[in-house]
Every structure is written in structure tokens, then in C-alpha cells.
Amino acid sequence: MGPSDDEEPRAWRNWAREQVCHPAEIVRPRTREGLAWAIIAATEAGRPIKVAGSGHSFSEAALTDGTMLQIEALDRLLDADPDSGLVKVEAGAVLGELNRTLDDLGLAFENLGDIDKQTLAGSISTGTHGTGIRFQNISAQIEAIEMILADGTSVELSESSDPKGFAAARIGLGALGAIYSVTLRTVPAYTVSRLDHPLPLAEVLDCLQEKVDAVDHFEFYVFPHTETALCRESTRTDQPPQPPSPAGRYLREVVIENWLSGAFTAAARVAPPLGPRLARLAAGSFANVSKVDSSHRVFASERRLKFTEMEYGIPREHAREAVERVLEVASKPEMQCVFPIEVRFAKGDDALLSPSYERDSCYIAVHQDRKLDWPIYFREVEEILADYGGRPHWGKRHEQTHLQLCERYPRWKQFQAARKRLDPTGRFANAYTDRVLGPPG
């Protein structure tokens, strides 16, 4: 036996409890050597390999009937240089814990998504992003990646050592190898002042691009059947953090944003005609709320209500038209949708499979009750966003195949070349990568 723990085969489910698989084995390596040993053993047994982090993807990216590697125990800080901001950490580190570790060092991510439960490897592999048109996604904040390949060998991918492999691995869908460690470019810890406030939707859409450019981080939410948008405007500030009281935070982020939303969702499911009224009631509860705190505590939101989600990145200039068309679909009675549409923005980057590859992007996310017929809603939205060259968020649901996706990524062939070089036998493939990337080889 190698230096890792394993257990009898059992079902694995993602956070939303929708994606399920029955791996032949689940292995939880605790060291770099244990990770390499588990990969070698699976390769010698002829089993496919997938790495699962915290299971926060809505897609089938982690599913396998072979060897599943769960890497949460690989969460150690390996090196940190506060002067340069370079921090090397094992890839199983959960973002929320890593944020606190960085904060203790006086450091922070330049930008983050609104969930901090993912592992670092998972957030990189699927292209996790936040909002802010001058800021890129998490994968763009990486200096180097150490990856274990199917034969157990280790490779370091960086702009200097292997620029083509690095550009592919920064959003690699877990199809190239198992990420062991990541070297991050962090920035000095900073405070963010956030204001949530409602505005008429028409006013927001009329000056949308100006609002996007006016603050560091802009996003908004809008419920179908309503004409009010909740704008969230966040600005970096020199003010000291002013954390809310634990009770106040629990009331807003758990009771109101999760429990109350869950009650609305359940009511709309049981009595669909109530949907529009409940959506208007939810929009009517929007209020001015301010928050000044450390960046990672402002960016992250509490998510306890289970749902399913799809998100696409489109060129930012099409944001208004796309939002209006998506809202029209979401407001159809047959969709039974009482979840808000979420609209965010990100700066373009150069990771080969980034939805923001070489274009500043608007991200439009739609959510739905898992117990309803969500595919009919998502498919109509997907057709709309395809009109703008939409690229799916790799951690969210979508029905695109490699035949459609290859036309939307200018350097698709370069990614495929890196995939063939780093995983020539397709050991890290599964049904999902076969669909979205094509079969290996």
C-alpha cells in the first residue's frame, strides 16, 4: 500500500446532490507521494482517474466509475513570500480556509468568486471568476502549477517552463492530470466597501456599461416578473474593516437569503400561480445594505439553499440585449422560475479554455429549483446566449458538445495538443470531457 487512505466503493454526490457516480475506489491522498502512488496504481489497473474537490460544480466534470481522488487533505501552505506576494499551496486547500491563511500573512487574492467552498484545484479547473471589469478570474492569478501525470511523474507548468501547457492547464477541466500544488500571485490584503441597493431595472440597463466601469466590482440581480434590480457595488477602500455582528450576518445571509428563499421556492413549486407574486415580493424586500470588511469576507456569500445553475460568458457589449431576452424567457409561466438572474463582469484573459478568453465578458447566470423541469428553461436561455458566441462556465450546467464549442475558442487546437501531450492515453477523461472536449487521442 502507498501513503494514502482509501475506502470501500460508494456513491459520490456533488454539493447540489444531483450529480452522482459509483467509483470503483475513492482514494484520499495525504501527501504528494500518496497522490502519485494512487495515480500509478489506477493507471496500472487500467482505471480512469478523476479528481474531485469539494463537489461544488453543477456539471459532470468529476464523475467516474474508475478511481476518484479526493484531495481535501492536500491543503498545506508550502511557501509564502509576503514581499513578492508569491504563495505556494497544495491544490486541495478550500478557498475559505486559504483566504484566512492569506489574511494572516497580510495577503489576499486580487479577486474572488462569490463562493468560497471550492478547492483551489476545482476553482482553477473550471474557471471560477468574480465580478469587476478590471479584474480577471482566479486562474489568471496563477504563477505556476505542479501537476502529476498518469505515469506518476510530476511536471511544473509556468510561463517560463512550459507556456503552452500552462495556458491549457490554467482551466483544464481536470483533463490533463492531477494538480498537486499552485503558486499564486497575491496582493496586499485590502478592504472592500460594498453597497447593495435597489434601482429600477430600466435605469440600470440604460446606463449599464457606465455602471460597470464606474466601480471596481459591479453586479446585479433581477427576478423574473419584476422591474427592480438589486445592484451590488463594491469599491476598494483605505477604511479599516468593520465586520458585521455574527447575529446580523446570520440573519441576513442565512435566514433571509437562504431559509426565506427556500420557503418561496417550495411555495412556488406547490402552487405555480403564486410564482410571479412571490418574485415581486422578493424584489420588494431589496433594501440598502452596506458592508465594509476584508475583501474575502465581502466577496463570499453563504449558500445553503440547494439549486441547479447554468452560466455563460458573452462579450460585454451585448449585455443589455441578452439580459432582456433571458428575462423574457424566465418570465414565461411554464418556466415556473422564481430565482433571480445574476449578471457579473470580468476582464478578458489568455487561458485557452477561459470563457473570457481575449474578451471582456458579461456573465449571465440562471438558477432553478432542482425538482422542477429546469432543462426546458436552461435550453431556451442557452439558445439565446449562443447568438452572442456564449461560452459556458465549465463548473455549471450546459448541453454544448465539442462540435459546437470548438468554434467558440480561437485556440481550441492548441488546447487539444497540450491534452494529447500531457495525457496521451486519456487516463483523466470521462463522459463529460468526451462530450465537451471530444474523445482523447
CSV table of C-alpha atoms in Angstrom, one decimal:
chain,number,residue,atom,x,y,z
A,1,MET,CA,0.0,0.0,0.0
A,2,GLY,CA,1.1,3.6,-0.7
A,3,PRO,CA,0.9,6.6,1.7
A,4,SER,CA,-2.8,7.3,1.3
A,5,ASP,CA,-6.1,6.3,2.8
A,6,ASP,CA,-8.9,4.7,0.8
A,7,GLU,CA,-12.3,3.2,1.5
A,8,GLU,CA,-14.8,0.7,0.0
A,9,PRO,CA,-16.6,1.9,-3.1
A,10,ARG,CA,-19.7,4.0,-2.5
A,11,ALA,CA,-21.8,6.6,-4.2
A,12,TRP,CA,-20.3,10.1,-4.6
A,13,ARG,CA,-22.6,13.2,-5.0
A,14,ASN,CA,-21.8,16.8,-5.6
A,15,TRP,CA,-22.9,19.7,-3.4
A,16,ALA,CA,-26.3,20.1,-5.1
A,17,ARG,CA,-26.9,16.3,-4.7
A,18,GLU,CA,-27.7,16.0,-8.4
A,19,GLN,CA,-24.5,14.5,-9.9
A,20,VAL,CA,-23.9,11.0,-8.7
A,21,CYS,CA,-21.4,8.3,-9.6
A,22,HIS,CA,-20.2,5.0,-8.2
A,23,PRO,CA,-16.3,4.9,-8.4
A,24,ALA,CA,-14.6,1.6,-8.3
A,25,GLU,CA,-12.5,3.2,-5.5
A,26,ILE,CA,-12.3,6.5,-3.7
A,27,VAL,CA,-8.7,7.4,-2.6
A,28,ARG,CA,-7.8,10.3,-0.3
A,29,PRO,CA,-4.1,11.0,-0.6
A,30,ARG,CA,-2.5,13.0,2.2
A,31,THR,CA,0.9,13.6,0.6
A,32,ARG,CA,2.4,14.4,-2.8
A,33,GLU,CA,3.8,10.9,-2.8
A,34,GLY,CA,0.4,9.4,-1.9
A,35,LEU,CA,-1.2,11.3,-4.8
A,36,ALA,CA,1.4,10.0,-7.3
A,37,TRP,CA,1.1,6.4,-5.9
A,38,ALA,CA,-2.7,6.5,-6.3
A,39,ILE,CA,-2.4,7.7,-9.9
A,40,ILE,CA,0.2,5.0,-10.7
A,41,ALA,CA,-2.0,2.3,-9.2
A,42,ALA,CA,-5.1,3.4,-11.1
A,43,THR,CA,-3.1,3.5,-14.4
A,44,GLU,CA,-1.7,0.1,-13.8
A,45,ALA,CA,-5.2,-1.3,-13.1
A,46,GLY,CA,-6.5,0.4,-16.3
A,47,ARG,CA,-8.9,2.6,-14.4
A,48,PRO,CA,-9.9,6.1,-15.5
A,49,ILE,CA,-9.0,8.8,-12.9
A,50,LYS,CA,-10.9,11.9,-11.8
A,51,VAL,CA,-10.0,14.4,-9.1
A,52,ALA,CA,-12.9,15.6,-7.0
A,53,GLY,CA,-12.6,18.7,-4.8
A,54,SER,CA,-15.5,19.9,-2.7
A,55,GLY,CA,-18.1,18.9,-5.3
A,56,HIS,CA,-19.3,22.5,-5.9
A,57,SER,CA,-19.5,22.1,-9.7
A,58,PHE,CA,-23.0,21.6,-11.1
A,59,SER,CA,-21.6,19.8,-14.2
A,60,GLU,CA,-20.5,16.2,-14.6
A,61,ALA,CA,-16.8,17.1,-14.5
A,62,ALA,CA,-15.8,14.9,-11.6
A,63,LEU,CA,-17.9,11.8,-12.3
A,64,THR,CA,-16.1,8.5,-12.8
A,65,ASP,CA,-16.6,4.7,-12.4
A,66,GLY,CA,-12.9,4.3,-12.0
A,67,THR,CA,-10.6,5.9,-9.4
A,68,MET,CA,-11.8,9.1,-7.7
A,69,LEU,CA,-9.2,11.1,-5.9
A,70,GLN,CA,-10.5,13.4,-3.2
A,71,ILE,CA,-7.8,15.9,-2.3
A,72,GLU,CA,-9.1,17.9,0.6
A,73,ALA,CA,-6.3,16.6,2.8
A,74,LEU,CA,-3.7,18.2,0.5
A,75,ASP,CA,-4.3,21.7,1.9
A,76,ARG,CA,-0.9,22.8,3.3
A,77,LEU,CA,0.8,26.1,2.8
A,78,LEU,CA,4.1,25.1,1.2
A,79,ASP,CA,5.8,28.5,0.9
A,80,ALA,CA,5.0,32.2,1.2
A,81,ASP,CA,6.9,35.4,0.3
A,82,PRO,CA,5.0,38.4,1.6
A,83,ASP,CA,7.4,40.7,-0.2
A,84,SER,CA,6.8,39.3,-3.7
A,85,GLY,CA,3.3,38.1,-2.9
A,86,LEU,CA,4.1,34.6,-4.3
A,87,VAL,CA,2.4,31.9,-2.3
A,88,LYS,CA,2.7,28.1,-3.0
A,89,VAL,CA,-0.1,25.9,-1.6
A,90,GLU,CA,-1.4,22.4,-2.1
A,91,ALA,CA,-4.3,22.3,-4.5
A,92,GLY,CA,-6.8,20.7,-2.1
A,93,ALA,CA,-6.9,23.9,0.0
A,94,VAL,CA,-10.5,25.1,0.3
A,95,LEU,CA,-10.7,28.8,-0.7
A,96,GLY,CA,-12.4,29.9,2.5
A,97,GLU,CA,-9.6,28.5,4.7
A,98,LEU,CA,-6.9,29.7,2.3
A,99,ASN,CA,-8.4,33.2,2.4
A,100,ARG,CA,-8.0,33.3,6.2
A,101,THR,CA,-4.4,31.9,5.9
A,102,LEU,CA,-3.5,34.6,3.4
A,103,ASP,CA,-5.2,37.3,5.6
A,104,ASP,CA,-3.0,36.3,8.5
A,105,LEU,CA,0.0,36.9,6.2
A,106,GLY,CA,-1.3,40.3,5.1
A,107,LEU,CA,-2.1,38.9,1.7
A,108,ALA,CA,-5.2,38.3,-0.5
A,109,PHE,CA,-6.5,37.2,-3.9
A,110,GLU,CA,-6.8,40.1,-6.3
A,111,ASN,CA,-10.4,39.0,-7.0
A,112,LEU,CA,-12.6,36.1,-5.9
A,113,GLY,CA,-15.9,34.5,-6.8
A,114,ASP,CA,-18.9,34.6,-4.6
A,115,ILE,CA,-18.5,31.1,-3.2
A,116,ASP,CA,-15.5,30.1,-1.1
A,117,LYS,CA,-16.3,26.4,-0.5
A,118,GLN,CA,-14.4,25.1,-3.6
A,119,THR,CA,-10.9,23.7,-3.5
A,120,LEU,CA,-8.2,25.7,-5.2
A,121,ALA,CA,-7.8,23.0,-7.9
A,122,GLY,CA,-11.5,22.9,-8.6
A,123,SER,CA,-11.8,26.7,-8.9
A,124,ILE,CA,-8.9,26.7,-11.3
A,125,SER,CA,-10.0,23.8,-13.4
A,126,THR,CA,-13.5,25.2,-14.0
A,127,GLY,CA,-12.7,28.9,-14.4
A,128,THR,CA,-14.2,30.4,-11.2
A,129,HIS,CA,-14.5,34.1,-11.5
A,130,GLY,CA,-15.9,37.0,-9.6
A,131,THR,CA,-17.0,40.4,-10.9
A,132,GLY,CA,-15.1,43.6,-11.9
A,133,ILE,CA,-14.3,44.6,-15.4
A,134,ARG,CA,-10.7,45.4,-14.4
A,135,PHE,CA,-10.1,42.1,-12.7
A,136,GLN,CA,-9.6,38.6,-14.1
A,137,ASN,CA,-10.6,35.2,-12.9
A,138,ILE,CA,-8.7,33.0,-10.3
A,139,SER,CA,-6.8,31.1,-13.0
A,140,ALA,CA,-5.2,34.3,-14.2
A,141,GLN,CA,-3.7,34.9,-10.7
A,142,ILE,CA,-1.5,31.8,-11.0
A,143,GLU,CA,2.3,31.9,-11.4
A,144,ALA,CA,2.8,28.1,-11.7
A,145,ILE,CA,1.1,24.7,-11.4
A,146,GLU,CA,2.6,21.4,-10.4
A,147,MET,CA,0.8,18.5,-11.9
A,148,ILE,CA,1.0,14.8,-11.5
A,149,LEU,CA,0.6,12.9,-14.8
A,150,ALA,CA,-0.9,9.5,-15.5
A,151,ASP,CA,2.5,7.7,-15.1
A,152,GLY,CA,3.1,9.4,-11.7
A,153,THR,CA,5.7,11.9,-12.9
A,154,SER,CA,5.5,15.5,-11.9
A,155,VAL,CA,5.7,18.5,-14.2
A,156,GLU,CA,5.8,22.2,-13.4
A,157,LEU,CA,3.9,24.3,-15.8
A,158,SER,CA,4.6,28.1,-15.9
A,159,GLU,CA,5.0,30.8,-18.4
A,160,SER,CA,8.8,30.2,-18.4
A,161,SER,CA,8.9,26.4,-18.2
A,162,ASP,CA,6.0,25.3,-20.5
A,163,PRO,CA,4.0,28.2,-21.7
A,164,LYS,CA,1.7,26.1,-23.9
A,165,GLY,CA,1.0,23.6,-21.2
A,166,PHE,CA,0.5,26.4,-18.7
A,167,ALA,CA,-2.1,28.2,-20.9
A,168,ALA,CA,-4.0,24.9,-21.1
A,169,ALA,CA,-3.8,23.8,-17.5
A,170,ARG,CA,-5.0,27.1,-16.0
A,171,ILE,CA,-8.5,26.0,-17.0
A,172,GLY,CA,-8.0,22.3,-17.8
A,173,LEU,CA,-11.3,20.7,-16.7
A,174,GLY,CA,-9.3,18.0,-14.9
A,175,ALA,CA,-8.5,16.5,-18.3
A,176,LEU,CA,-4.7,16.9,-18.3
A,177,GLY,CA,-3.6,15.5,-14.9
A,178,ALA,CA,-4.0,15.9,-11.2
A,179,ILE,CA,-3.0,19.3,-9.8
A,180,TYR,CA,-0.8,18.9,-6.7
A,181,SER,CA,0.2,22.5,-6.0
A,182,VAL,CA,-0.3,26.0,-7.2
A,183,THR,CA,1.9,29.1,-6.9
A,184,LEU,CA,-0.4,32.2,-6.6
A,185,ARG,CA,0.3,35.9,-7.2
A,186,THR,CA,-1.4,37.5,-4.3
A,187,VAL,CA,-1.7,41.2,-3.4
A,188,PRO,CA,-1.5,43.0,-0.1
A,189,ALA,CA,-4.7,42.5,2.0
A,190,TYR,CA,-7.3,45.1,1.3
A,191,THR,CA,-10.7,46.3,2.5
A,192,VAL,CA,-13.8,46.5,0.3
A,193,SER,CA,-16.8,48.7,0.8
A,194,ARG,CA,-19.9,47.2,-0.6
A,195,LEU,CA,-23.3,48.8,-1.2
A,196,ASP,CA,-26.4,46.7,-2.1
A,197,HIS,CA,-29.2,48.9,-3.3
A,198,PRO,CA,-32.3,48.5,-5.5
A,199,LEU,CA,-32.8,50.5,-8.7
A,200,PRO,CA,-35.4,50.4,-11.5
A,201,LEU,CA,-34.3,47.8,-14.0
A,202,ALA,CA,-34.7,50.2,-16.9
A,203,GLU,CA,-32.4,52.7,-15.2
A,204,VAL,CA,-29.7,50.0,-14.7
A,205,LEU,CA,-29.9,48.8,-18.3
A,206,ASP,CA,-29.9,52.3,-19.7
A,207,CYS,CA,-26.5,53.1,-18.2
A,208,LEU,CA,-25.2,49.5,-17.7
A,209,GLN,CA,-21.8,50.0,-19.3
A,210,GLU,CA,-21.2,53.2,-17.4
A,211,LYS,CA,-22.0,51.4,-14.1
A,212,VAL,CA,-19.7,48.6,-14.9
A,213,ASP,CA,-16.8,51.0,-15.5
A,214,ALA,CA,-17.6,53.2,-12.5
A,215,VAL,CA,-16.8,50.9,-9.6
A,216,ASP,CA,-14.2,48.2,-9.0
A,217,HIS,CA,-16.8,45.4,-8.8
A,218,PHE,CA,-20.3,45.7,-10.2
A,219,GLU,CA,-23.1,43.1,-10.4
A,220,PHE,CA,-26.8,43.0,-10.3
A,221,TYR,CA,-29.7,40.5,-9.7
A,222,VAL,CA,-33.2,40.7,-11.1
A,223,PHE,CA,-36.1,38.4,-10.6
A,224,PRO,CA,-38.4,37.5,-13.5
A,225,HIS,CA,-41.8,39.2,-13.4
A,226,THR,CA,-40.3,42.3,-11.8
A,227,GLU,CA,-38.8,45.6,-12.8
A,228,THR,CA,-36.4,46.1,-9.9
A,229,ALA,CA,-32.7,45.2,-9.9
A,230,LEU,CA,-30.6,44.7,-6.8
A,231,CYS,CA,-27.2,46.4,-7.6
A,232,ARG,CA,-24.1,45.3,-5.7
A,233,GLU,CA,-21.3,47.9,-6.0
A,234,SER,CA,-18.0,47.1,-4.3
A,235,THR,CA,-15.1,49.5,-4.1
A,236,ARG,CA,-11.6,49.0,-2.6
A,237,THR,CA,-11.0,51.4,0.3
A,238,ASP,CA,-8.5,52.5,2.8
A,239,GLN,CA,-11.0,52.2,5.6
A,240,PRO,CA,-10.4,49.6,8.3
A,241,PRO,CA,-12.6,46.5,8.2
A,242,GLN,CA,-15.9,46.8,10.1
A,243,PRO,CA,-17.2,43.2,10.3
A,244,PRO,CA,-20.9,42.9,11.0
A,245,SER,CA,-22.0,41.2,14.2
A,246,PRO,CA,-22.3,37.4,13.9
A,247,ALA,CA,-26.0,37.7,14.7
A,248,GLY,CA,-26.7,40.3,12.0
A,249,ARG,CA,-24.7,38.4,9.4
A,250,TYR,CA,-26.6,35.2,10.2
A,251,LEU,CA,-29.9,36.9,10.0
A,252,ARG,CA,-29.2,38.4,6.5
A,253,GLU,CA,-27.1,35.7,4.9
A,254,VAL,CA,-28.6,32.6,6.3
A,255,VAL,CA,-32.2,33.3,7.4
A,256,ILE,CA,-33.2,35.8,4.7
A,257,GLU,CA,-31.0,34.8,1.7
A,258,ASN,CA,-31.3,31.1,2.3
A,259,TRP,CA,-34.2,30.0,4.5
A,260,LEU,CA,-36.7,32.6,3.3
A,261,SER,CA,-35.7,32.0,-0.4
A,262,GLY,CA,-36.1,28.3,0.2
A,263,ALA,CA,-39.6,28.8,1.6
A,264,PHE,CA,-40.5,30.9,-1.5
A,265,THR,CA,-39.2,28.2,-3.8
A,266,ALA,CA,-41.2,25.5,-2.1
A,267,ALA,CA,-44.3,27.6,-2.2
A,268,ALA,CA,-43.9,28.3,-5.9
A,269,ARG,CA,-43.4,24.6,-6.6
A,270,VAL,CA,-46.5,23.6,-4.8
A,271,ALA,CA,-48.6,26.5,-6.2
A,272,PRO,CA,-47.1,27.7,-9.5
A,273,PRO,CA,-49.6,30.6,-10.0
A,274,LEU,CA,-48.0,32.2,-6.9
A,275,GLY,CA,-44.6,32.4,-8.6
A,276,PRO,CA,-44.9,35.9,-10.1
A,277,ARG,CA,-46.3,37.3,-6.8
A,278,LEU,CA,-43.5,35.7,-4.8
A,279,ALA,CA,-40.9,37.1,-7.2
A,280,ARG,CA,-42.3,40.6,-6.8
A,281,LEU,CA,-42.4,40.1,-3.0
A,282,ALA,CA,-38.8,39.1,-3.0
A,283,ALA,CA,-37.8,42.0,-5.2
A,284,GLY,CA,-39.8,44.3,-2.9
A,285,SER,CA,-37.6,43.2,0.0
A,286,PHE,CA,-34.5,44.6,-1.6
A,287,ALA,CA,-33.0,47.3,0.7
A,288,ASN,CA,-30.0,49.5,1.0
A,289,VAL,CA,-27.3,47.5,2.9
A,290,SER,CA,-23.7,48.5,3.3
A,291,LYS,CA,-20.7,46.4,4.3
A,292,VAL,CA,-17.1,47.3,4.9
A,293,ASP,CA,-14.8,44.4,5.6
A,294,SER,CA,-11.8,42.4,4.5
A,295,SER,CA,-12.1,41.5,0.8
A,296,HIS,CA,-12.6,37.8,1.2
A,297,ARG,CA,-15.4,38.3,3.7
A,298,VAL,CA,-17.2,40.8,1.3
A,299,PHE,CA,-16.8,38.7,-1.8
A,300,ALA,CA,-18.0,35.4,-0.3
A,301,SER,CA,-21.7,34.6,0.2
A,302,GLU,CA,-23.4,31.9,2.2
A,303,ARG,CA,-25.1,29.3,0.0
A,304,ARG,CA,-27.2,26.7,1.9
A,305,LEU,CA,-30.2,26.5,-0.4
A,306,LYS,CA,-29.7,23.8,-3.0
A,307,PHE,CA,-30.5,24.6,-6.6
A,308,THR,CA,-29.1,24.0,-10.1
A,309,GLU,CA,-27.4,26.6,-12.2
A,310,MET,CA,-26.2,27.5,-15.7
A,311,GLU,CA,-23.9,30.4,-16.5
A,312,TYR,CA,-22.5,31.8,-19.8
A,313,GLY,CA,-19.9,34.4,-20.6
A,314,ILE,CA,-20.6,36.7,-23.6
A,315,PRO,CA,-18.9,39.9,-24.9
A,316,ARG,CA,-19.8,42.7,-22.5
A,317,GLU,CA,-21.2,44.9,-25.3
A,318,HIS,CA,-24.2,42.5,-25.7
A,319,ALA,CA,-25.1,42.5,-22.0
A,320,ARG,CA,-28.3,44.6,-22.1
A,321,GLU,CA,-29.9,42.8,-25.1
A,322,ALA,CA,-29.0,39.4,-23.7
A,323,VAL,CA,-30.4,40.2,-20.2
A,324,GLU,CA,-33.7,41.4,-21.7
A,325,ARG,CA,-34.1,38.3,-23.8
A,326,VAL,CA,-33.2,36.0,-20.9
A,327,LEU,CA,-35.7,37.7,-18.6
A,328,GLU,CA,-38.4,37.3,-21.3
A,329,VAL,CA,-37.8,33.5,-21.2
A,330,ALA,CA,-37.6,33.4,-17.4
A,331,SER,CA,-41.0,35.1,-17.1
A,332,LYS,CA,-42.8,32.6,-19.2
A,333,PRO,CA,-45.4,30.8,-16.9
A,334,GLU,CA,-44.3,27.4,-18.0
A,335,MET,CA,-40.8,28.0,-16.6
A,336,GLN,CA,-42.0,28.4,-13.0
A,337,CYS,CA,-38.9,30.5,-12.3
A,338,VAL,CA,-38.7,32.4,-9.0
A,339,PHE,CA,-34.9,32.6,-8.9
A,340,PRO,CA,-33.1,35.8,-9.8
A,341,ILE,CA,-30.9,36.2,-12.9
A,342,GLU,CA,-27.3,37.1,-11.8
A,343,VAL,CA,-25.2,39.4,-14.0
A,344,ARG,CA,-21.5,39.9,-13.5
A,345,PHE,CA,-18.5,41.2,-15.5
A,346,ALA,CA,-14.8,40.2,-15.9
A,347,LYS,CA,-11.8,41.3,-17.7
A,348,GLY,CA,-10.5,39.1,-20.6
A,349,ASP,CA,-7.6,36.7,-20.0
A,350,ASP,CA,-5.5,34.3,-22.0
A,351,ALA,CA,-6.2,30.8,-20.6
A,352,LEU,CA,-7.1,28.7,-23.6
A,353,LEU,CA,-10.5,27.5,-22.4
A,354,SER,CA,-11.5,30.5,-20.4
A,355,PRO,CA,-15.0,31.8,-21.2
A,356,SER,CA,-13.3,35.2,-21.0
A,357,TYR,CA,-10.5,34.3,-23.5
A,358,GLU,CA,-9.4,37.5,-25.1
A,359,ARG,CA,-12.6,39.4,-24.4
A,360,ASP,CA,-14.0,41.4,-21.6
A,361,SER,CA,-17.1,39.5,-20.6
A,362,CYS,CA,-20.6,39.7,-19.1
A,363,TYR,CA,-21.5,36.6,-17.2
A,364,ILE,CA,-25.2,35.7,-17.1
A,365,ALA,CA,-26.3,33.0,-14.6
A,366,VAL,CA,-29.7,31.4,-14.3
A,367,HIS,CA,-30.8,29.2,-11.5
A,368,GLN,CA,-33.7,26.9,-11.0
A,369,ASP,CA,-35.4,24.6,-8.5
A,370,ARG,CA,-33.8,21.1,-8.9
A,371,LYS,CA,-37.2,19.5,-8.5
A,372,LEU,CA,-38.7,21.3,-11.5
A,373,ASP,CA,-38.2,20.9,-15.2
A,374,TRP,CA,-35.1,23.0,-15.3
A,375,PRO,CA,-33.8,21.7,-18.7
A,376,ILE,CA,-36.6,23.4,-20.7
A,377,TYR,CA,-35.6,26.8,-19.1
A,378,PHE,CA,-31.9,26.3,-19.5
A,379,ARG,CA,-32.1,25.2,-23.1
A,380,GLU,CA,-34.0,28.3,-24.2
A,381,VAL,CA,-31.5,30.5,-22.4
A,382,GLU,CA,-28.6,28.6,-23.9
A,383,GLU,CA,-30.0,29.2,-27.4
A,384,ILE,CA,-30.2,32.9,-26.7
A,385,LEU,CA,-26.6,33.1,-25.4
A,386,ALA,CA,-25.3,31.1,-28.3
A,387,ASP,CA,-26.3,34.0,-30.5
A,388,TYR,CA,-23.6,36.1,-28.9
A,389,GLY,CA,-20.9,33.4,-29.1
A,390,GLY,CA,-21.6,32.4,-25.5
A,391,ARG,CA,-19.1,30.2,-23.7
A,392,PRO,CA,-20.3,28.1,-20.8
A,393,HIS,CA,-18.9,28.2,-17.3
A,394,TRP,CA,-17.2,24.8,-17.0
A,395,GLY,CA,-18.5,24.3,-13.5
A,396,LYS,CA,-22.1,24.9,-14.3
A,397,ARG,CA,-24.7,23.0,-16.4
A,398,HIS,CA,-24.8,23.2,-20.2
A,399,GLU,CA,-25.6,20.9,-23.1
A,400,GLN,CA,-22.9,22.0,-25.5
A,401,THR,CA,-20.6,19.5,-27.2
A,402,HIS,CA,-17.1,19.8,-28.6
A,403,LEU,CA,-18.6,20.2,-32.1
A,404,GLN,CA,-20.1,23.5,-31.1
A,405,LEU,CA,-17.5,24.6,-28.6
A,406,CYS,CA,-14.5,24.3,-30.9
A,407,GLU,CA,-15.8,27.2,-32.9
A,408,ARG,CA,-16.0,29.5,-29.9
A,409,TYR,CA,-12.4,29.2,-28.7
A,410,PRO,CA,-9.8,30.6,-31.0
A,411,ARG,CA,-7.0,28.3,-29.7
A,412,TRP,CA,-9.0,25.1,-29.3
A,413,LYS,CA,-6.4,23.1,-31.3
A,414,GLN,CA,-3.6,24.3,-29.0
A,415,PHE,CA,-5.5,23.0,-26.0
A,416,GLN,CA,-6.1,19.7,-27.7
A,417,ALA,CA,-2.4,19.5,-28.5
A,418,ALA,CA,-1.5,20.1,-24.8
A,419,ARG,CA,-4.0,17.5,-23.8
A,420,LYS,CA,-2.6,14.9,-26.1
A,421,ARG,CA,0.9,15.6,-24.8
A,422,LEU,CA,0.2,15.7,-21.1
A,423,ASP,CA,-2.4,12.8,-21.0
A,424,PRO,CA,-1.7,10.8,-24.2
A,425,THR,CA,-3.7,7.7,-23.1
A,426,GLY,CA,-6.7,9.7,-21.9
A,427,ARG,CA,-6.5,8.4,-18.4
A,428,PHE,CA,-8.1,11.6,-17.0
A,429,ALA,CA,-11.1,11.5,-19.4
A,430,ASN,CA,-14.7,10.8,-18.5
A,431,ALA,CA,-18.0,11.1,-20.3
A,432,TYR,CA,-18.1,14.8,-19.6
A,433,THR,CA,-14.7,15.6,-21.2
A,434,ASP,CA,-15.6,13.2,-24.1
A,435,ARG,CA,-18.7,15.4,-24.7
A,436,VAL,CA,-17.2,18.9,-24.3
A,437,LEU,CA,-13.6,18.2,-25.5
A,438,GLY,CA,-14.0,15.2,-27.7
A,439,PRO,CA,-12.7,11.7,-27.0
A,440,PRO,CA,-8.9,11.7,-26.2
A,441,GLY,CA,-6.4,10.8,-28.8
